[in-house]
Short mmCIF file of C-alpha atoms in Angstrom, two decimals:
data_model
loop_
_atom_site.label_atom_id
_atom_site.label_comp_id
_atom_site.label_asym_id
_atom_site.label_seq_id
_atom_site.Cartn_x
_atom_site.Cartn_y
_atom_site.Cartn_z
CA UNK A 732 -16.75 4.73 23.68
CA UNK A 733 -13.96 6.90 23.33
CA UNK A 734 -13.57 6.06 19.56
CA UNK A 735 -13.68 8.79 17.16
CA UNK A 736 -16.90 9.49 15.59
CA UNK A 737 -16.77 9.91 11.57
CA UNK A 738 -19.01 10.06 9.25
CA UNK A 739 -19.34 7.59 6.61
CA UNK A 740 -17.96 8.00 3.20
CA UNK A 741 -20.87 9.50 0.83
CA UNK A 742 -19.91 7.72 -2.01
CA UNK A 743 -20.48 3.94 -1.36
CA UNK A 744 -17.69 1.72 -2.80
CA UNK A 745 -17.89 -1.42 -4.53
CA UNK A 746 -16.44 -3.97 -2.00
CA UNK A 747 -13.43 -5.31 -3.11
CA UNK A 748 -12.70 -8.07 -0.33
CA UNK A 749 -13.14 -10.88 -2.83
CA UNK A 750 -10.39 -13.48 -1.68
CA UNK A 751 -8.25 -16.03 -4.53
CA UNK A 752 -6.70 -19.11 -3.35
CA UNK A 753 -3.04 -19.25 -3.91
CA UNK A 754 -1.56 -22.18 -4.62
CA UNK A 755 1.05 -24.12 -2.71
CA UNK A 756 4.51 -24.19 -4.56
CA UNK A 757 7.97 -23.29 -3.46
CA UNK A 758 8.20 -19.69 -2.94
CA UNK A 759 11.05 -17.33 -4.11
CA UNK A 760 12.15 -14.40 -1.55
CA UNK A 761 14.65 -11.96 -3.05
CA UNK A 762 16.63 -11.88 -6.07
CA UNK A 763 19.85 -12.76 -7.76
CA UNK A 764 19.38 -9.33 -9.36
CA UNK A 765 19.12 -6.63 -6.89
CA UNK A 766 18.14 -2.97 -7.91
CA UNK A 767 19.28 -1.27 -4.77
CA UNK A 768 21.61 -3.74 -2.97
CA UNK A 769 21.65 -1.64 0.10
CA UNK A 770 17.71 -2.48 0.68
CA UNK A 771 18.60 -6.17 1.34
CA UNK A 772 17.12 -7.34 -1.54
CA UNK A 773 19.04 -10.13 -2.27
CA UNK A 774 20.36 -13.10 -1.85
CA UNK A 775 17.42 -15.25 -3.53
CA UNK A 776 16.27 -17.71 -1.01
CA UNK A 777 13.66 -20.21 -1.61
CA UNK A 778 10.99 -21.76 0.65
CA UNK A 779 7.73 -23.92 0.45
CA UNK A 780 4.51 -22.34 1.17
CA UNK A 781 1.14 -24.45 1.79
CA UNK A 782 -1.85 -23.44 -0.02
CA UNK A 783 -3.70 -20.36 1.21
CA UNK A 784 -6.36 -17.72 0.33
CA UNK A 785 -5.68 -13.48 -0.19
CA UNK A 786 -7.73 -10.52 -0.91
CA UNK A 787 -7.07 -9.62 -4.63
CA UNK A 788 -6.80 -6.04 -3.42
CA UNK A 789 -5.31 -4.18 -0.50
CA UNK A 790 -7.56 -2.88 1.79
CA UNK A 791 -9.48 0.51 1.50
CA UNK A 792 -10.34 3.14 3.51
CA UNK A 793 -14.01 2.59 2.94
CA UNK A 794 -13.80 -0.82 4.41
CA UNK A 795 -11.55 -0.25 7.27
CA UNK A 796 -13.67 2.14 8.45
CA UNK A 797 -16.50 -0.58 8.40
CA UNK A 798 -13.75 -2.28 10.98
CA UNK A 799 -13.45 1.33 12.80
CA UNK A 800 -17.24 1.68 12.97
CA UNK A 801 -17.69 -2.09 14.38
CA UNK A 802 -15.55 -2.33 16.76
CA UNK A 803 -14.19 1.18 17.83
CA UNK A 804 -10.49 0.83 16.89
CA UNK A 805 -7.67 3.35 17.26
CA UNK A 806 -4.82 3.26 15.43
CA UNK A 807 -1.38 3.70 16.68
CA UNK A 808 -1.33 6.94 14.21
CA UNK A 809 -3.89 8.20 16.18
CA UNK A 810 -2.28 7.65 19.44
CA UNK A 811 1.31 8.97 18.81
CA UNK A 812 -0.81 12.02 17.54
CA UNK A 813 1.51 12.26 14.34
CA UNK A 814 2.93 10.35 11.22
CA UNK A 815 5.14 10.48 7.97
CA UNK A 816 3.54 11.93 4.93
CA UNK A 817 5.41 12.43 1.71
CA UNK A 818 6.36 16.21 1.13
CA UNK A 819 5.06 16.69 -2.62
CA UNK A 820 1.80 15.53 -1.24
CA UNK A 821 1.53 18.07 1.87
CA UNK A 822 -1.26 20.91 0.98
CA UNK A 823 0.07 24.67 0.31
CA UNK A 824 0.41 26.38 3.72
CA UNK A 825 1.26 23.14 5.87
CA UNK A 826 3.81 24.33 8.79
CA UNK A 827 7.45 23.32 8.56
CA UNK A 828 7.90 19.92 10.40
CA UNK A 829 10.71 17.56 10.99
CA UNK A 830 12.15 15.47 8.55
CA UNK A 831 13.10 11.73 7.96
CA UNK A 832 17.39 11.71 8.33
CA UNK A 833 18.08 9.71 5.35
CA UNK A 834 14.82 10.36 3.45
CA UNK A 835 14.08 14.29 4.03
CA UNK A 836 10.83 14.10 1.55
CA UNK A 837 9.25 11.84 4.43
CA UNK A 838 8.08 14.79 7.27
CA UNK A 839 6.50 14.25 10.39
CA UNK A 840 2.83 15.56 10.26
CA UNK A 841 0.87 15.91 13.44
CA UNK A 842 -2.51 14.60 13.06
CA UNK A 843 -1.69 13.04 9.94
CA UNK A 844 -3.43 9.47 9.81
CA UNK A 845 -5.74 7.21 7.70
CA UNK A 846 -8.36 9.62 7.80
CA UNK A 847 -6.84 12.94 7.97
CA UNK A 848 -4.00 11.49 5.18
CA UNK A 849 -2.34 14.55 4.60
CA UNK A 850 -2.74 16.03 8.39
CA UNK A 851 -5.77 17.98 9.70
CA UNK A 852 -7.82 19.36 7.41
CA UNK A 853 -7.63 16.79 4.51
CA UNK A 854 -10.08 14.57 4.68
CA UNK A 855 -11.83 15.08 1.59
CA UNK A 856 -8.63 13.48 0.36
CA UNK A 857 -9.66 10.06 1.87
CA UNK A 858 -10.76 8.03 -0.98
CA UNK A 859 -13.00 5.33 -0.42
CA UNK A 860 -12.22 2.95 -2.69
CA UNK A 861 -8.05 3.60 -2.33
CA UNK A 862 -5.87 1.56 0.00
CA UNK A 863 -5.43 2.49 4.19
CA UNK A 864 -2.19 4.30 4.95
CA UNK A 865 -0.86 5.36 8.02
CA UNK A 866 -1.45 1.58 9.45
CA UNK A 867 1.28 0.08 11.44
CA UNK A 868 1.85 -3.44 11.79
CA UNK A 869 -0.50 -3.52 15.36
CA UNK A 870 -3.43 -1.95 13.48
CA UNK A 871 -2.96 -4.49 10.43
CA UNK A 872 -2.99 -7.41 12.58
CA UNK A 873 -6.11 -6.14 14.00
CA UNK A 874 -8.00 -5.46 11.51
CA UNK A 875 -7.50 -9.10 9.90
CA UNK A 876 -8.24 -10.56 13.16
CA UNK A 877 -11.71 -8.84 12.61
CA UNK A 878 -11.72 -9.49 9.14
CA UNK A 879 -11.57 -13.48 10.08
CA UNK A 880 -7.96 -13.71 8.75
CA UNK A 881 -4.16 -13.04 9.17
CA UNK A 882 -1.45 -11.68 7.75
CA UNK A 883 0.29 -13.41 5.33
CA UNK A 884 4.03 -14.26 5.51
CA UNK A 885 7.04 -12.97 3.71
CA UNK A 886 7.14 -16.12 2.05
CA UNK A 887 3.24 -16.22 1.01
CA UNK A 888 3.15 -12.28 -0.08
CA UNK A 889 6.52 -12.98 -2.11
CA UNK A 890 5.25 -15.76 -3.76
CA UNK A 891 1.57 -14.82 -4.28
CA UNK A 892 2.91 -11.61 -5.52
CA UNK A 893 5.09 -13.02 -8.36
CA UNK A 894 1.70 -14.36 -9.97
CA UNK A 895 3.20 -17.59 -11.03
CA UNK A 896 6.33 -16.51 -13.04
CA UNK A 897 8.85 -17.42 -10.82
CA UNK A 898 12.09 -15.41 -10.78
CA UNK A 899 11.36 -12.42 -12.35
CA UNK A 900 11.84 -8.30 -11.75
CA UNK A 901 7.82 -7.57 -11.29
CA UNK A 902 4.46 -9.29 -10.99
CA UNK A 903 4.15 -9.07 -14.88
CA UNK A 904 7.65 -10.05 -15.85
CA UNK A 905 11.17 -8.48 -16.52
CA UNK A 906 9.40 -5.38 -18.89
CA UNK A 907 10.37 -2.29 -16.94
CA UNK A 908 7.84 0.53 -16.68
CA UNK A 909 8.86 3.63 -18.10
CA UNK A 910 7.28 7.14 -18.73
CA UNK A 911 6.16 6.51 -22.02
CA UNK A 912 4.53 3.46 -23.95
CA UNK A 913 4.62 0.71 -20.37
CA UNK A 914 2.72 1.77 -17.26
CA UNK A 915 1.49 -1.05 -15.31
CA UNK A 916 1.66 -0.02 -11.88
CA UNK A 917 1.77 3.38 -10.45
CA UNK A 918 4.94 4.86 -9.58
CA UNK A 919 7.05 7.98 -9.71
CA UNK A 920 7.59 9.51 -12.74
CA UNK A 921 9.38 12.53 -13.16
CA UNK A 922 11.91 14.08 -10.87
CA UNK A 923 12.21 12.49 -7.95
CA UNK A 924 11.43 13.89 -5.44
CA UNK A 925 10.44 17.03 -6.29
CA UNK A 926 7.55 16.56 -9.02
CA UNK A 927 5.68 13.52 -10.08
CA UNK A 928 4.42 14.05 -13.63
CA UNK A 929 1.65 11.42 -12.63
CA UNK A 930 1.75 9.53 -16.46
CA UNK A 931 0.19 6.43 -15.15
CA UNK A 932 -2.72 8.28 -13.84
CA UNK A 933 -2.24 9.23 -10.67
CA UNK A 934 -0.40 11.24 -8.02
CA UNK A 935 0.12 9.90 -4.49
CA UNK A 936 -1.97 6.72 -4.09
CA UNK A 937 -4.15 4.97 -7.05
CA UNK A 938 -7.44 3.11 -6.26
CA UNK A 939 -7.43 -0.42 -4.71
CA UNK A 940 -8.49 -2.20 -8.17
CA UNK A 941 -6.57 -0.82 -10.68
CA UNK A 942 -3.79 -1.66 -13.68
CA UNK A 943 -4.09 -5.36 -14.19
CA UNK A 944 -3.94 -7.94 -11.98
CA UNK A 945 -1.23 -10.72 -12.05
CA UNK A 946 -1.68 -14.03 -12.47
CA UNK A 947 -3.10 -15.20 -9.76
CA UNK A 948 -5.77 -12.24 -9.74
CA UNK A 949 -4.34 -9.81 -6.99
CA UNK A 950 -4.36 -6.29 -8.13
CA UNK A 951 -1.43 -3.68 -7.95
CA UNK A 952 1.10 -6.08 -6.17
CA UNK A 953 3.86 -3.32 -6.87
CA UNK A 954 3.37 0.67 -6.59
CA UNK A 955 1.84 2.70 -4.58
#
């Protein structure tokens, strides 16, 4: 077994793999109303989706490394030997490192991955109960394979992750969030990208469960 050996999380987390089923229904991808037209968020297309079941969160470190500990896995973070971390994020002292072209507050870390989140070192920043990052597509689709499932579809996440509403801005409605009186999802706030005031709560990522879910019970649908 050439897997590497950690050691489990010493706070035990409350599992949050409860699955919903999701209704069938016709399900809206896009918008009529893009925010930033050059990420291809538009045109609004629509297409019909059977019924199906989803985990109500994403999933957490604590219970991928269940998956890890079962079965062995490395991810392809581990194998390239580096990844992108965001730079407000990186601890004091990290050593320059490339940048992202057209996003220069994405560097390439090496050693960064879902355990070592900020690079080597970090660890201790590995929340259990907060989602997996670093996880390419490869490592997704085999942890759900594990897990007894798949990954849903563009169609399915779009339209589980509307809650119901139909065509609307976010999985609560058209309310934007702002940084005083709304905060239903946790985002930047402040000057991006050089200092997140955190209002919401939190800086960098927020635990699976939190803010409320939408309407068909699957929390934080939008954020990080």
């Amino acid at each position: 077994d050439v897997s590497p050996k950690y050691a489990p999380f010493s706070q035990r987390e409350t599992d949050t793999s409860e699955t919903v089923k999701i209704p069938s229904g016709i399900a809206l991808i896009g918008t009529t109303r893009p925010y930033f037209a050059n990420d291809g968020e538009g045109p609004l297309r629509k297409k019909t989706v059977a019924a199906f079941r989803m985990d109500t969160t994403a999933v957490t470190n604590a219970r991928f490394q269940t998956f890890v500990a079962e079965t062995g896995y490395i991810t392809d973070a581990e194998r390239l030997g580096d990844s992108l971390v965001f730079q407000g994020l990186l601890p004091k002292g990290t050593p320059p490192s490339h940048a992202v072209a057209d996003a220069p507050w994405w560097r390439v870390i090496p050693g960064a991955n879902w355990r070592s989140i900020f690079g080597p070192g970090t660890d201790a920043a590995c929340n259990p109960d907060h989602p997996i990052a670093h996880i390419s597509w490869n490592d997704a689709s085999a942890f759900s394979a594990w897990a007894g499932g798949r990954l849903p579809t563009e169609a399915e996440w779009e339209h589980a992750a509307r809650g119901g509403l139909g065509d609307v801005k976010f999985p609560w409605g058209d309310e934007e969030p702002d940084d005083a009186s709304f905060q239903p999802c946790n985002i930047w706030q402040g000057q991006f990208p050089h200092r997140d005031l955190g209002l919401d709560g939190y800086i960098g990522t927020a635990p699976a469960r939190s803010f409320a879910p939408n309407g068909y019970g699957l929390y934080n649908m939008i954020g990080n």
